[in-house]
CSV table of C-alpha atoms and ligand atoms in Angstrom, one decimal:
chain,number,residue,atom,x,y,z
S,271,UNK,CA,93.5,108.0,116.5
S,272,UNK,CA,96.4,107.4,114.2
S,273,UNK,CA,97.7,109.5,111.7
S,274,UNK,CA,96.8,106.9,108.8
S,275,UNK,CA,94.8,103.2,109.1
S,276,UNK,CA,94.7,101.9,106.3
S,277,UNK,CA,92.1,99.1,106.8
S,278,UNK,CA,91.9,98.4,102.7
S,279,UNK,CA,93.0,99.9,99.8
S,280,UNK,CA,92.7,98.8,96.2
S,281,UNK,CA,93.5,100.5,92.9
S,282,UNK,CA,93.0,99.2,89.5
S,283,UNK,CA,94.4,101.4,86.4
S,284,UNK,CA,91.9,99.7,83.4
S,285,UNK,CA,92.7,96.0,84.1
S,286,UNK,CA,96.0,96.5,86.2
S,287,UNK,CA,95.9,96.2,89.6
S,288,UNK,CA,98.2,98.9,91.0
S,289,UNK,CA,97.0,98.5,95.0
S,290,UNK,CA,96.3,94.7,95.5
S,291,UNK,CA,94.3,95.1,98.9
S,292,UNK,CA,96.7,97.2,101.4
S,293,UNK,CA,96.8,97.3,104.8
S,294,UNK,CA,98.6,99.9,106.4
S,295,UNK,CA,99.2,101.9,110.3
S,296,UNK,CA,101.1,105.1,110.7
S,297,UNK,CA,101.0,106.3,114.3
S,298,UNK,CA,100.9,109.9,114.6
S,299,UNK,CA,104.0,111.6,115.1
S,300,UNK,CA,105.9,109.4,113.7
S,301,UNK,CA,107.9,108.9,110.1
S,302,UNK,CA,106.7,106.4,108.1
S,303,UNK,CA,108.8,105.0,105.2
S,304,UNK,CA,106.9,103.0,102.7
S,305,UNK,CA,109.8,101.3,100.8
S,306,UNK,CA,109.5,99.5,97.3
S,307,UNK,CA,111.1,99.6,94.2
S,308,UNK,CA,109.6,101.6,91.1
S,309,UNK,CA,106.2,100.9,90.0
S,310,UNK,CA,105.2,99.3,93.1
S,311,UNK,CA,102.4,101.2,93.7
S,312,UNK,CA,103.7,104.2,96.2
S,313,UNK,CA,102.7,107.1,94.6
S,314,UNK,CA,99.1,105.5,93.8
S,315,UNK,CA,98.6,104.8,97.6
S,316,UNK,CA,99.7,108.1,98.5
S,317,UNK,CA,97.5,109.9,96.0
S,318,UNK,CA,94.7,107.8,96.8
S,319,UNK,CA,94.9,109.0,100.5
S,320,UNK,CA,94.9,112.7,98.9
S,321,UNK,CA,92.1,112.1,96.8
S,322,UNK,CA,94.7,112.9,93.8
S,323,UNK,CA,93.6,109.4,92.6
S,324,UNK,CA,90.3,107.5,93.1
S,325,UNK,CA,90.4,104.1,94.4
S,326,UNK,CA,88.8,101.2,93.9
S,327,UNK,CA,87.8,100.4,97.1
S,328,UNK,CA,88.8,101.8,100.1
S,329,UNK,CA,88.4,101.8,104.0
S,330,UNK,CA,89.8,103.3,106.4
S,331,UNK,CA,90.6,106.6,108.4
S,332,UNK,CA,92.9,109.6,108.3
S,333,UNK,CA,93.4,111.9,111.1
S,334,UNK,CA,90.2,110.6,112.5
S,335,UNK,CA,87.7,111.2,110.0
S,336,UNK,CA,87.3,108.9,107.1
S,337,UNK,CA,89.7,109.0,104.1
S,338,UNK,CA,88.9,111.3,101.5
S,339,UNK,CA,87.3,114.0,104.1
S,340,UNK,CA,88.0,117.8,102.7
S,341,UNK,CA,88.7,118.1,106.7
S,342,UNK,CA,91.8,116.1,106.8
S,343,UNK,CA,92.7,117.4,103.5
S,344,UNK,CA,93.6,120.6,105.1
S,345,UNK,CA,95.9,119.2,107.8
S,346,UNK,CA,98.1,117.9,105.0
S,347,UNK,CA,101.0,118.5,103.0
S,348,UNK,CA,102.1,117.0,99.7
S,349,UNK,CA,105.3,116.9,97.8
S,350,UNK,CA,104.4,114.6,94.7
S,351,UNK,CA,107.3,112.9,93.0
S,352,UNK,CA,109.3,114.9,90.3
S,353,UNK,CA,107.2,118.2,91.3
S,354,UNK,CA,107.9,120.9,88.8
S,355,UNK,CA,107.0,124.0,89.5
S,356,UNK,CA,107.7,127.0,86.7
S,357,UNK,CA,111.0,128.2,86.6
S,358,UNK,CA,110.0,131.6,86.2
S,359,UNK,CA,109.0,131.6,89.6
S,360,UNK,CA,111.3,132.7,92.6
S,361,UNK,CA,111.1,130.2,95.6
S,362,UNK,CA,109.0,132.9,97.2
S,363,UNK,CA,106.9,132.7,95.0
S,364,UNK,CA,106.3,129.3,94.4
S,365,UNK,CA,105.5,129.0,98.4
S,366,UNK,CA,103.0,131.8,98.3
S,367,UNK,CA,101.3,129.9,95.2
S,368,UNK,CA,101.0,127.1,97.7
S,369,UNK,CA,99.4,129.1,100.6
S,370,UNK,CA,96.7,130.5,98.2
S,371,UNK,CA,95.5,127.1,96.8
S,372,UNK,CA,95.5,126.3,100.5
S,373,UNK,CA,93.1,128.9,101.3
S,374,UNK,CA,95.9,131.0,103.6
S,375,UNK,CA,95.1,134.4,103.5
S,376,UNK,CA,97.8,136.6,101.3
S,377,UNK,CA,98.9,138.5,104.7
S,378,UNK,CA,99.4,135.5,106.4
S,379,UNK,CA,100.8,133.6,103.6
S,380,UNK,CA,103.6,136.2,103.3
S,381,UNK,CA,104.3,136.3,107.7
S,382,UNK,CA,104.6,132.8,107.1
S,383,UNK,CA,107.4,132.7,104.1
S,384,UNK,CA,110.4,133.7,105.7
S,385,UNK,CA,110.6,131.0,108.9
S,386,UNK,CA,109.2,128.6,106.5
S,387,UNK,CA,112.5,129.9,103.5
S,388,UNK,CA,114.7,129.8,106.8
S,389,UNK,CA,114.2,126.5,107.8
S,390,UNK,CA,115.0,124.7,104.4
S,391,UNK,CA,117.8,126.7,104.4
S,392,UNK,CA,116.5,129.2,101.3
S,393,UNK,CA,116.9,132.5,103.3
S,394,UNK,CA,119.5,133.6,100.7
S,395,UNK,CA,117.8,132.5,97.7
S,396,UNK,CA,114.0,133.5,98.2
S,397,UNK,CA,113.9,136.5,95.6
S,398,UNK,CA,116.0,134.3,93.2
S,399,UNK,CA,114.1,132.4,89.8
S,400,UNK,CA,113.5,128.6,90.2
S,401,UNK,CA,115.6,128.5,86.8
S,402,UNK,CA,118.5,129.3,88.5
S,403,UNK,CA,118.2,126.7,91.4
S,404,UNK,CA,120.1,123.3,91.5
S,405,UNK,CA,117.9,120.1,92.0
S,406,UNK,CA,118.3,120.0,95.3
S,407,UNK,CA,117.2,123.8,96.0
S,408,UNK,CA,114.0,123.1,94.0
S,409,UNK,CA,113.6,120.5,97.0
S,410,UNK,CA,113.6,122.5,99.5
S,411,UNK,CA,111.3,125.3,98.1
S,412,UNK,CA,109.3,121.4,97.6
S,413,UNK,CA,109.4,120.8,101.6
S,414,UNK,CA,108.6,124.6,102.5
S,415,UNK,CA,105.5,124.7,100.4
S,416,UNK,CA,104.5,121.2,101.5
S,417,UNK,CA,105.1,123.1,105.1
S,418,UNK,CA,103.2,126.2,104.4
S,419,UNK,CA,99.8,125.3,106.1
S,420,UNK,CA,101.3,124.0,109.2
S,421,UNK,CA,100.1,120.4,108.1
S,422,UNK,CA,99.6,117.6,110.7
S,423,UNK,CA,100.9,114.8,107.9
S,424,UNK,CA,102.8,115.8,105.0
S,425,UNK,CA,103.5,113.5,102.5
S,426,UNK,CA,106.9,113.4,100.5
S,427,UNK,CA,107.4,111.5,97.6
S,428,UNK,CA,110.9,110.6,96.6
S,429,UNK,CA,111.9,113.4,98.1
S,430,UNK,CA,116.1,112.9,97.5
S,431,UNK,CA,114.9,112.0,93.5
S,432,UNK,CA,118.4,113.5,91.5
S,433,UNK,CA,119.3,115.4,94.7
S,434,UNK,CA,123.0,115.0,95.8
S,435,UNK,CA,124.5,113.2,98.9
S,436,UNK,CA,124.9,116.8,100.8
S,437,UNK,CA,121.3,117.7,99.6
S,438,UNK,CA,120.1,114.1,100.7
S,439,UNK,CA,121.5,114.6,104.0
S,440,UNK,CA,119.9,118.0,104.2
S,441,UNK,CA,116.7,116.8,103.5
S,442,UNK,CA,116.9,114.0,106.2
S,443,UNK,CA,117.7,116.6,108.7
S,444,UNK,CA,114.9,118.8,108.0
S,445,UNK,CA,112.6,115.6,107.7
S,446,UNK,CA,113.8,115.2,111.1
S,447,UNK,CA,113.0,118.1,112.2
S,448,UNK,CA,109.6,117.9,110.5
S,449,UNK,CA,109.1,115.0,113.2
S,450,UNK,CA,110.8,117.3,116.2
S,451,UNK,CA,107.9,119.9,115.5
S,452,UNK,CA,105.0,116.8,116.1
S,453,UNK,CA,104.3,116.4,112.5
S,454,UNK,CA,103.7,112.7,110.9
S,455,UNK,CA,106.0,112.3,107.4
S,456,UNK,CA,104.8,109.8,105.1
S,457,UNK,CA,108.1,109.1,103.5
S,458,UNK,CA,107.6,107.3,100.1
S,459,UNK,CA,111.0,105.7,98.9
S,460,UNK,CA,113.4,103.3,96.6
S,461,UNK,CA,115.9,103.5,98.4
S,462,UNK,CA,116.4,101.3,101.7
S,463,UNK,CA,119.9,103.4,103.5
S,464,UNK,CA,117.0,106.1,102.5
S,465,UNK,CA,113.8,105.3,105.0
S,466,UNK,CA,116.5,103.1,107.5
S,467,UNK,CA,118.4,106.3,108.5
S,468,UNK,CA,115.4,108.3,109.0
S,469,UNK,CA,112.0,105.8,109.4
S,470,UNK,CA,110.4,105.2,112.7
S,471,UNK,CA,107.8,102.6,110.6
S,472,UNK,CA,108.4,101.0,107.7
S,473,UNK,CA,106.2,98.9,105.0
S,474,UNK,CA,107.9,97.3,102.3
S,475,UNK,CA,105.3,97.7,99.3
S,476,UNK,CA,106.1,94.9,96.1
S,477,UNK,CA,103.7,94.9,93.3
S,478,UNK,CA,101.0,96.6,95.1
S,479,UNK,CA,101.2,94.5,97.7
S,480,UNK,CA,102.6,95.3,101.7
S,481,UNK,CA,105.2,92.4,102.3
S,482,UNK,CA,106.2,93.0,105.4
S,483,UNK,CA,106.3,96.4,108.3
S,484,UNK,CA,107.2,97.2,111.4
S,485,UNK,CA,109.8,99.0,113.4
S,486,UNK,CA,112.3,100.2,111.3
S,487,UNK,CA,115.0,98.2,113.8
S,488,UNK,CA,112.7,94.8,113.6
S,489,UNK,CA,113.2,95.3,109.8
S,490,UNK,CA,117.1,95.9,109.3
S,491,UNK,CA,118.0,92.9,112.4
S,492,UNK,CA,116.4,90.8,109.7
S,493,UNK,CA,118.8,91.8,107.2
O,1109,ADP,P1,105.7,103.9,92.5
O,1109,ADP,O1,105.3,105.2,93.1
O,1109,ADP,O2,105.9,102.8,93.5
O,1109,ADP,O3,106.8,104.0,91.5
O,1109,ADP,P2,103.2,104.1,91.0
O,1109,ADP,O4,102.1,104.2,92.0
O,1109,ADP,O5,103.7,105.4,90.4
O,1109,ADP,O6,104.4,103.3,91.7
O,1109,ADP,O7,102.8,103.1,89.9
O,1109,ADP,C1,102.3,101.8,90.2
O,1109,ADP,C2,101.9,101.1,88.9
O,1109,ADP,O8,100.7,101.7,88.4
O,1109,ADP,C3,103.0,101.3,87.8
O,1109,ADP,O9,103.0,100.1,87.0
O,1109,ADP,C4,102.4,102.4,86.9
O,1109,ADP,O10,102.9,102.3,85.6
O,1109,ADP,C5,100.9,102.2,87.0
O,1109,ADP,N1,100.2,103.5,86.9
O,1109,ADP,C6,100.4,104.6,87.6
O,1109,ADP,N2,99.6,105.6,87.3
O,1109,ADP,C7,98.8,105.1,86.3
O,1109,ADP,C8,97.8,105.6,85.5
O,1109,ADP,N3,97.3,106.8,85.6
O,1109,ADP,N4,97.2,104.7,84.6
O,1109,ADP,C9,97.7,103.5,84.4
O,1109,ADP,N5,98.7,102.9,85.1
O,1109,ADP,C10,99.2,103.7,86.1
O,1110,ADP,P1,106.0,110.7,87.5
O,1110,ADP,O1,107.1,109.6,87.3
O,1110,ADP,O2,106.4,112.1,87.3
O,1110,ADP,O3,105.2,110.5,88.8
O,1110,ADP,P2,104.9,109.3,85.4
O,1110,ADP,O4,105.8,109.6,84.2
O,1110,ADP,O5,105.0,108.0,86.1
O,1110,ADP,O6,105.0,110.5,86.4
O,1110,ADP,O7,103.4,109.4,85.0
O,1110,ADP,C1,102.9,110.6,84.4
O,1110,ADP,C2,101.4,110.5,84.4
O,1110,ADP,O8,101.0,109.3,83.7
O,1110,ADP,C3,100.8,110.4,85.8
O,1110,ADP,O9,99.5,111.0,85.8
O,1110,ADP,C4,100.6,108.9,86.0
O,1110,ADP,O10,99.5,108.6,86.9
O,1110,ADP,C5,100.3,108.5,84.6
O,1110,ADP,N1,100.8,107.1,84.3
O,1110,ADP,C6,101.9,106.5,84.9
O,1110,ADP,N2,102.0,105.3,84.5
O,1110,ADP,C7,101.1,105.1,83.6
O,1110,ADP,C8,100.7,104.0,82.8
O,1110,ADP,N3,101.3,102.8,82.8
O,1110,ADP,N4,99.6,104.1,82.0
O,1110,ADP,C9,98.9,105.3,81.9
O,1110,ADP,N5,99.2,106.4,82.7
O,1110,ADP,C10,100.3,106.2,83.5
């Protein structure tokens, strides 16, 4: 089964129709970029599949089972758009937050934090307040705690938002590696040079509506 089938999705906010009927495939494995300018419905489609948002109407399968099952819900991983987490916090903290809401057992949790600090590149900063922490660290604690329940998908959400170009780089590389280790990354974006460089899929989402996906390479040939 794929990672995501998105058979139909639509969203209305009141009378506004954020989701306009959305069909959408992400083989598993894979990263998907879902490209569109602001206010084009991204976030909505991504917090649909997380339950985060209710839809209007919606078919269609995640990891198998159909969308909105509490199963899948625990084989994901979700770093929303503009996440704050309190600055009073120290990223190691912030991680092991993350592991309690998703039902990780404190001992585990904690055996977990260190590859998991490691691999965004946090080692030196773990014990260190949030408040202290340039956008682009605040990130990375983002990715790890998206990371910490070993999710099959994990969804990331303007992930390079106010980050700079060595941070955005930094993030692509681990989104890469995110893929090495077998996970799908749903990669929601504004930025074309953004899903191009690191997209196996791409849909291009315009007023709630998918214009056009495919290979990321089919996309970019067409200029
Ligand atoms: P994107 O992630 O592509 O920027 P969003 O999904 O955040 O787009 O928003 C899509 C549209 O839906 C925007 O016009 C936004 O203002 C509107 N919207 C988002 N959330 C709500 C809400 N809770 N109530 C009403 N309108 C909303
Ligand atoms: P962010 O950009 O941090 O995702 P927003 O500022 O777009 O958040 O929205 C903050 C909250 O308001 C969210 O819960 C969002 O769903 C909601 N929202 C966004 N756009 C609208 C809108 N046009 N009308 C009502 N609520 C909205």
């Amino acid at each position: 089964s794929p990672a995501v089938e998105i058979e139909y999705l639509r969203k209305r906010y009141g009378s506004f129709e954020a989701l306009a009927g959305v069909s959408l495939h992400v083989p598993r494995g894979s990263v998907f970029g879902l490209l569109g300018p602001n206010g084009a419905g991204k976030s909505t489609l991504v917090k649909s599949l997380l339950t985060i948002v209710r839809p209007t109407e919606c078919r269609g399968s995640m990891l198998g089972e159909a969308i909105g099952h509490r199963k899948t819900l625990g084989k994901t991983g979700y770093l929303p758009e503009h996440a704050r987490f309190p600055e009073y916090l120290t990223g190691r903290e912030v991680i092991a937050y993350s592991a309690g809401l998703a039902g990780i057992p404190a001992v585990e949790g904690k055996r977990r934090i260190p590859a998991l600090l490691e691999l965004v590149g946090m080692g030196g900063w773990a014990d260190k307040k949030l408040g202290t922490y340039s956008k682009g660290m605040r990130q990375r604690i983002g990715l790890a705690q998206a990371l910490v329940n070993e999710p099959e998908i994990v969804f990331l959400d303007e992930p390079t938002d106010g980050v700079d170009p060595e941070g955005r780089i930094e993030i692509r590389k681990m989104i890469e590696g995110m893929r090495e280790e077998g996970r799908t990354v749903f990669l929601n974006s504004h930025l074309l040079q953004e899903v191009e460089q690191v997209a196996d899929q791409v849909a291009i989402l315009v007023r709630g509506r998918v214009i056009e996906s495919g290979p990321v390479e089919q996309l970019t040939k067409r200029g």
